[in-house]
mmCIF file of C-alpha atoms and ligand atoms in Angstrom:
data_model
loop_
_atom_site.group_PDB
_atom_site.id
_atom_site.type_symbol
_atom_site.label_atom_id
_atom_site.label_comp_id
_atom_site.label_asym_id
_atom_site.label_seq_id
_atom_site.Cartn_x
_atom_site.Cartn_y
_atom_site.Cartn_z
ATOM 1 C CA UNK A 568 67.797 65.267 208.530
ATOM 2 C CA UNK A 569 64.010 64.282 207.653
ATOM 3 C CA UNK A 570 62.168 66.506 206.688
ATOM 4 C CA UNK A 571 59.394 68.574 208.489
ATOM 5 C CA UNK A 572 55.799 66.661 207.399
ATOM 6 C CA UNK A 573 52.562 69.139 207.871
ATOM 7 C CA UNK A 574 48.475 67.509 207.919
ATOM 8 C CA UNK A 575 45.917 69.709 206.523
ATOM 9 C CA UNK A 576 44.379 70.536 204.510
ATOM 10 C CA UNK A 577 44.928 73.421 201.660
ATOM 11 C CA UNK A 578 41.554 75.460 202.505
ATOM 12 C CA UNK A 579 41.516 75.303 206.282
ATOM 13 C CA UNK A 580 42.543 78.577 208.347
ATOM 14 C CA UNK A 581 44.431 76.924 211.118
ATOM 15 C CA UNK A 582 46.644 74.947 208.349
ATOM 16 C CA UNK A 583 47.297 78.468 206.210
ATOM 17 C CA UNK A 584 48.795 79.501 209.481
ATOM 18 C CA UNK A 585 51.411 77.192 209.575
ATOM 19 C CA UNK A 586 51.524 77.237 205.486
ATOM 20 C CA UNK A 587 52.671 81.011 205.355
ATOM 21 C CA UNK A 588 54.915 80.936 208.818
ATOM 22 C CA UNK A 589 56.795 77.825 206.574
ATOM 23 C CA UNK A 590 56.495 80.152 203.383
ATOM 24 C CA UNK A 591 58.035 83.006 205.139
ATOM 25 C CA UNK A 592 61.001 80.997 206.909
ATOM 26 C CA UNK A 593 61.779 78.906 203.912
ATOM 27 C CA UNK A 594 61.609 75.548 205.602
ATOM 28 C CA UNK A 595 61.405 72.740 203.457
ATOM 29 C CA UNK A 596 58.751 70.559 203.979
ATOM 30 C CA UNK A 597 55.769 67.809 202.497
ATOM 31 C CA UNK A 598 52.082 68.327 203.527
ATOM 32 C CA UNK A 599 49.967 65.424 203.620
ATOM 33 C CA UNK A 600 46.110 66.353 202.828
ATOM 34 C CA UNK A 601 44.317 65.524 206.203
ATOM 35 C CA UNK A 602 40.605 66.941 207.469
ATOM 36 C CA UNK A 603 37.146 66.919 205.940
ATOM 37 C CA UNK A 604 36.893 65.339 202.804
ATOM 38 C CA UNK A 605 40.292 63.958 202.867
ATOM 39 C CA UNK A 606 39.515 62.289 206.024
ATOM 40 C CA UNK A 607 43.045 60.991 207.197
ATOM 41 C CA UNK A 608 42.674 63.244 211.131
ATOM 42 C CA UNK A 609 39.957 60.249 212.166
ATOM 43 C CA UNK A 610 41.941 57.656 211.462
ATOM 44 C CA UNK A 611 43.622 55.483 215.008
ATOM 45 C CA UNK A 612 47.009 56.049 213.662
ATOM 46 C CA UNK A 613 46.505 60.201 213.402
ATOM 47 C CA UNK A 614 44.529 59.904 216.440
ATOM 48 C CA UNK A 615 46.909 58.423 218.461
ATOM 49 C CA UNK A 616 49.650 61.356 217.460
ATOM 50 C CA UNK A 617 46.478 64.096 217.778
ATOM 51 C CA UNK A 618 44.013 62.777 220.077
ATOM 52 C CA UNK A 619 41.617 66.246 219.381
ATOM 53 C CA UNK A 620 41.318 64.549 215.260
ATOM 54 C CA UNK A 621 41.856 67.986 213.792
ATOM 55 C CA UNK A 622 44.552 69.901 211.600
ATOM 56 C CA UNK A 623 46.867 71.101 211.084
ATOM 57 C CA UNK A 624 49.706 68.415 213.054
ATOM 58 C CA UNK A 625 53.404 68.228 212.466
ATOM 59 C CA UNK A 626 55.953 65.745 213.136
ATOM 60 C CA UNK A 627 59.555 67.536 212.740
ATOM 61 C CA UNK A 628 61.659 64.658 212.717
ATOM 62 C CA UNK A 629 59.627 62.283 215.312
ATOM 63 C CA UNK A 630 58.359 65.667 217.587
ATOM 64 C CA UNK A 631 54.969 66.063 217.515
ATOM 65 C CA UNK A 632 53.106 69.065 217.878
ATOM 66 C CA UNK A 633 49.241 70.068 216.873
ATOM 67 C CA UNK A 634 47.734 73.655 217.817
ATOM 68 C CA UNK A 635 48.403 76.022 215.344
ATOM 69 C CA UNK A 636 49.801 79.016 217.007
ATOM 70 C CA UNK A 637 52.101 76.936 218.932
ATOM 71 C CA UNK A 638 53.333 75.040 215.691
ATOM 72 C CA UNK A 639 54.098 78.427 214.112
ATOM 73 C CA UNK A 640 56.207 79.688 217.356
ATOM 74 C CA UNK A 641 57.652 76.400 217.374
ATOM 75 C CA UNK A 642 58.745 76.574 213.813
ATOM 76 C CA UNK A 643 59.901 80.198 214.164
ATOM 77 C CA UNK A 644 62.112 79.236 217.337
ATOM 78 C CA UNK A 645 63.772 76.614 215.902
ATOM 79 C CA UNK A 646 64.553 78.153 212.287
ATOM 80 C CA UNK A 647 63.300 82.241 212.865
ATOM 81 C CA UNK A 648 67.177 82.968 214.339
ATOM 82 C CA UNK A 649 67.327 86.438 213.300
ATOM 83 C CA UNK A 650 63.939 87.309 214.565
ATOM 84 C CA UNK A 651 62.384 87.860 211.191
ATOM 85 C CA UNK A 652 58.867 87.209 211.747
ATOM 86 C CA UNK A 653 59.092 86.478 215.843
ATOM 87 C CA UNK A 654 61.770 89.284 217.370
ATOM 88 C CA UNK A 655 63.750 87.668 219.984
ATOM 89 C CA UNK A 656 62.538 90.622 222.675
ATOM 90 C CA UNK A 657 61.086 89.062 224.934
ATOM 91 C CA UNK A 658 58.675 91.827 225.503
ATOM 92 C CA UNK A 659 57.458 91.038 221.257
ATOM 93 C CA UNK A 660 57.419 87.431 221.698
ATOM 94 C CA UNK A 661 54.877 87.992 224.596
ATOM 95 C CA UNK A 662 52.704 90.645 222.690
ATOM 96 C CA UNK A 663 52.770 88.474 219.499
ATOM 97 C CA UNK A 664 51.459 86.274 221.690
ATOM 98 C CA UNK A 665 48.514 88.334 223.126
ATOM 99 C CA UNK A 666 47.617 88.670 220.151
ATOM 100 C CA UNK A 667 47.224 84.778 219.081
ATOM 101 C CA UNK A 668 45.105 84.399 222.120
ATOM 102 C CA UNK A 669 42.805 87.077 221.276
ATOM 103 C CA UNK A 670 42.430 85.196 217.940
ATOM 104 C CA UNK A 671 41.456 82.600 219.733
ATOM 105 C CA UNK A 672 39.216 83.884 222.270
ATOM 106 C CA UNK A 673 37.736 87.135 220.666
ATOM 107 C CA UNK A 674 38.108 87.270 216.915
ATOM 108 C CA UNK A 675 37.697 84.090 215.472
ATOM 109 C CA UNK A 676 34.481 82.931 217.350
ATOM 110 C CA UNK A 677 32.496 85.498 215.225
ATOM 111 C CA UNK A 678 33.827 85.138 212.513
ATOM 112 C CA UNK A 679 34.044 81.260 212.029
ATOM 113 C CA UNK A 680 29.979 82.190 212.602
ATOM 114 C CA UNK A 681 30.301 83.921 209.281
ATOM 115 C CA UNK A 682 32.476 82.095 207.426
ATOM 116 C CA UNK A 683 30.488 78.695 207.810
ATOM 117 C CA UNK A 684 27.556 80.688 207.262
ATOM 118 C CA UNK A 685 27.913 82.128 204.330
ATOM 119 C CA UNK A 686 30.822 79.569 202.933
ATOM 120 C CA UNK A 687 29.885 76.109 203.637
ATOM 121 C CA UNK A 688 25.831 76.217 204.672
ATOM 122 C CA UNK A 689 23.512 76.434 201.753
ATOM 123 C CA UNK A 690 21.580 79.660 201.058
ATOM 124 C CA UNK A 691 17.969 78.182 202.374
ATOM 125 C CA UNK A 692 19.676 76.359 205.761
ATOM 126 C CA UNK A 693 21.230 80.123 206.480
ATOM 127 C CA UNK A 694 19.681 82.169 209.992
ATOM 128 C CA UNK A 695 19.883 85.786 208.835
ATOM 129 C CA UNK A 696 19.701 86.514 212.659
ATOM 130 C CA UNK A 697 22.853 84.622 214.153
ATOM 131 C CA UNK A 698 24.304 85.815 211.027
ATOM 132 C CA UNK A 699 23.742 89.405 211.789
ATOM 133 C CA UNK A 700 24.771 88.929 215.190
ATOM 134 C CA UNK A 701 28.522 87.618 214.422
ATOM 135 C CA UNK A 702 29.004 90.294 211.624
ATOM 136 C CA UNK A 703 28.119 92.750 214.189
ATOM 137 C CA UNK A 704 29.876 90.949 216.963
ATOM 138 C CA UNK A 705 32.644 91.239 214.150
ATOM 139 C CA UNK A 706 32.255 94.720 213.923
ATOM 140 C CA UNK A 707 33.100 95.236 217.388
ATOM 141 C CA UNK A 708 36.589 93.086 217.198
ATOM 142 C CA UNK A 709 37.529 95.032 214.397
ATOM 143 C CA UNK A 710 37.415 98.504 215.870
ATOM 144 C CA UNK A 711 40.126 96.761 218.296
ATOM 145 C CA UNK A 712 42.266 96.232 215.538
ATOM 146 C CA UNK A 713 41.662 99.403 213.925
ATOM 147 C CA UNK A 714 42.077 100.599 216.994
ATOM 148 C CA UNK A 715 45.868 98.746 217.196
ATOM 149 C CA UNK A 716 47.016 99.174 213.287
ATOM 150 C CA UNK A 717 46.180 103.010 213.793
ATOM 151 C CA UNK A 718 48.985 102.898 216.358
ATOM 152 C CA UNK A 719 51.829 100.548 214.804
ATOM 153 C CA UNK A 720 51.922 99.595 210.930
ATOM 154 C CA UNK A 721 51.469 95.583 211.828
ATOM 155 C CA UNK A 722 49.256 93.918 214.260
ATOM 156 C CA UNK A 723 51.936 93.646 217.159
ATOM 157 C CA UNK A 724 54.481 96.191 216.413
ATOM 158 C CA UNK A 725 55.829 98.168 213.051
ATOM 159 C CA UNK A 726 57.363 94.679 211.495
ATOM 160 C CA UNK A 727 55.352 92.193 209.899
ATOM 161 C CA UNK A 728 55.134 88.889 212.748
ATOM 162 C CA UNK A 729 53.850 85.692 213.755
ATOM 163 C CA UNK A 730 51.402 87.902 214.892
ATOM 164 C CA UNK A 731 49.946 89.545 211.721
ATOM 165 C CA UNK A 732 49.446 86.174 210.141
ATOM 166 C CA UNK A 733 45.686 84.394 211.440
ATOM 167 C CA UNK A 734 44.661 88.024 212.016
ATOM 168 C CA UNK A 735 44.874 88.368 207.948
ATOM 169 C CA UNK A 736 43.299 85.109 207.077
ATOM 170 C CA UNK A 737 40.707 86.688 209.434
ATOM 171 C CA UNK A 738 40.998 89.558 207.469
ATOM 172 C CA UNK A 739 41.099 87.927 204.082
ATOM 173 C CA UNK A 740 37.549 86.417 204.975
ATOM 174 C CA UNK A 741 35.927 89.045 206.446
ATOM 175 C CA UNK A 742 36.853 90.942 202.855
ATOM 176 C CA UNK A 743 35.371 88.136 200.766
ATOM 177 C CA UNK A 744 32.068 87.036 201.823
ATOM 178 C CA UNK A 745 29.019 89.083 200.552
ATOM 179 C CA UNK A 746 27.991 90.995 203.815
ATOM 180 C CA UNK A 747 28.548 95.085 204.556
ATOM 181 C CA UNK A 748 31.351 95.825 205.831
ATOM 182 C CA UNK A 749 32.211 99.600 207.348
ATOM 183 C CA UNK A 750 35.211 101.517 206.278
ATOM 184 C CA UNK A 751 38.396 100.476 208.819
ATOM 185 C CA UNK A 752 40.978 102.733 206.824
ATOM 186 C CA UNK A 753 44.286 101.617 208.894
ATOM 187 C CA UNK A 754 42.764 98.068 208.185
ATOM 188 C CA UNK A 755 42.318 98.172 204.987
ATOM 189 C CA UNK A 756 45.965 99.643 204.599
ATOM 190 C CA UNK A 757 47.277 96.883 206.799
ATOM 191 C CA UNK A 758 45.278 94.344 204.829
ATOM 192 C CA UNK A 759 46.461 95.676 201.429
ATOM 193 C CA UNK A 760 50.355 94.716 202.300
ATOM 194 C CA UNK A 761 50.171 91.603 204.069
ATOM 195 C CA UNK A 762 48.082 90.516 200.966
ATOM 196 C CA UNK A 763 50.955 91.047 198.905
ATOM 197 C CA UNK A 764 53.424 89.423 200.715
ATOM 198 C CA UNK A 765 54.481 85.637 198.615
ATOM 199 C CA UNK A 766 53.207 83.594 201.591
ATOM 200 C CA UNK A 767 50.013 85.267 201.074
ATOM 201 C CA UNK A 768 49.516 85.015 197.499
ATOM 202 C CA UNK A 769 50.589 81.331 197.457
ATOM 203 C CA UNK A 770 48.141 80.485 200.438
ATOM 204 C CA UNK A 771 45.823 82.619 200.817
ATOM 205 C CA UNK A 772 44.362 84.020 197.561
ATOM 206 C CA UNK A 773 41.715 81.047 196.330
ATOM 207 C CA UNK A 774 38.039 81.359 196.748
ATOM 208 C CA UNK A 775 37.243 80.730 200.111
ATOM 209 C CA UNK A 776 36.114 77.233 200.470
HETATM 210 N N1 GSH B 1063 42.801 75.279 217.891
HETATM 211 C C1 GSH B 1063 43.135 74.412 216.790
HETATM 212 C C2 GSH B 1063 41.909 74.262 215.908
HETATM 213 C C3 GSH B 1063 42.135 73.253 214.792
HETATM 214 C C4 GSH B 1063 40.871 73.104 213.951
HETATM 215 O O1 GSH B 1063 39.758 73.458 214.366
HETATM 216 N N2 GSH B 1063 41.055 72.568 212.743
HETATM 217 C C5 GSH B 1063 39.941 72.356 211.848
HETATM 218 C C6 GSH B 1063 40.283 72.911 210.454
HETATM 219 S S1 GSH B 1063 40.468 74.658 210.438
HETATM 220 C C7 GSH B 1063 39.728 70.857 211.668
HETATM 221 O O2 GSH B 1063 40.627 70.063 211.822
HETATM 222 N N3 GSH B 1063 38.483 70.486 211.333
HETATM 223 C C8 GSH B 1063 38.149 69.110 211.075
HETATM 224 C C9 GSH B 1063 38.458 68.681 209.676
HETATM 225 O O3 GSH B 1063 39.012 69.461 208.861
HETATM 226 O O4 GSH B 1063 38.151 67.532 209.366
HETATM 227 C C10 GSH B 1063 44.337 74.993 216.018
HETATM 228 O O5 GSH B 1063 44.536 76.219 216.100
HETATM 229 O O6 GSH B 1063 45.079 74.248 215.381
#
């Protein structure tokens, strides 16, 4: 069987999330460095398979598929068969989710604010004001989640899933770029032991870049 080939690059969020669902299930795969300076996700060849030119993309043996929540529950379908890190309840499938949704919709608009603020715009091109206004916009998402990891031990339910993972890159940004940040105790517990899960420490531990 070929084996499972992944775009992106190393430092992008969307990429990670595929990176540590792989990670977790084992699956054996090559990435190909794709997106920003790589280049590679402009090219007619990668546009033709991903029309939108971003990453991450796989092709599992010919099947095609960008968008990376829907990569992960792809991956986690096809290899995830004892419902490690995507339960096979129906009921958890549709919370997980929920909950990649309101990554899309709710928590990472703010915070993509911050992260190319402070990350990739130089000091002098920064506006203190929008900046302010995502890390309090921020603020607000995160008392949802506090909120949620008061009630269960992971983001979805009381086992680590598909779920917990962009949330923590979210989380894993939000905890390293010089801002305030107010205390979010059943966060911060959360954070602590998805951070030390392998997946994590092999792809999500560099300086943020
Ligand atoms: N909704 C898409 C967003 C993909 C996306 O925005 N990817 C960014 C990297 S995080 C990208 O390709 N940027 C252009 C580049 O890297 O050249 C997903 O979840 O996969």
């Amino acid at each position: 069987m070929d084996e499972l080939i992944l775009w992106g690059r190393l430092n992008s969020i969307n990429v990670q999330k595929v990176l540590c669902t792989i990670e977790e299930l084992a699956i054996p795969f090559q990435r190909i460095d794709a997106g920003l300076q790589f280049g590679v996700n402009k090219t007619a060849e990668y546009l033709q398979k991903n029309p939108n030119g971003l990453v991450p993309m796989i092709d599992d043996n010919g099947f095609i598929l960008w968008e990376s929540h829907a990569i992960m529950r792809y991956l986690a379908k096809k290899h995830d068969t004892s419902g490690q890190v995507f339960p096979t309840d129906p009921l958890l499938q549709a919370k997980i989710e929920q909950w990649h949704d309101w990554y899309n919709t709710v928590c990472w608009p703010p915070m993509r604010s911050l992260f190319w603020g402070y990350v990739r715009t130089p000091e002098a091109e920064r506006n203190a004001q929008d900046l302010e206004n995502a890390r309090q916009q921020m603020i607000k998402v995160l008392t949802i989640l506090e909120e949620q990891l008061g009630k269960f031990k992971y983001v979805a339910c009381d086992q680590f899933t598909l779920a917990d993972i962009p949330v923590a890159l979210v989380a894993y940004r939000w905890f390293n770029i010089p801002i305030e940040r107010p205390s979010f105790p059943n966060i911060e517990r959360w954070y602590q032991e998805v951070q030390k899960r392998p997946s994590f420490v092999k792809y999500s531990s560099d300086p943020l870049s």
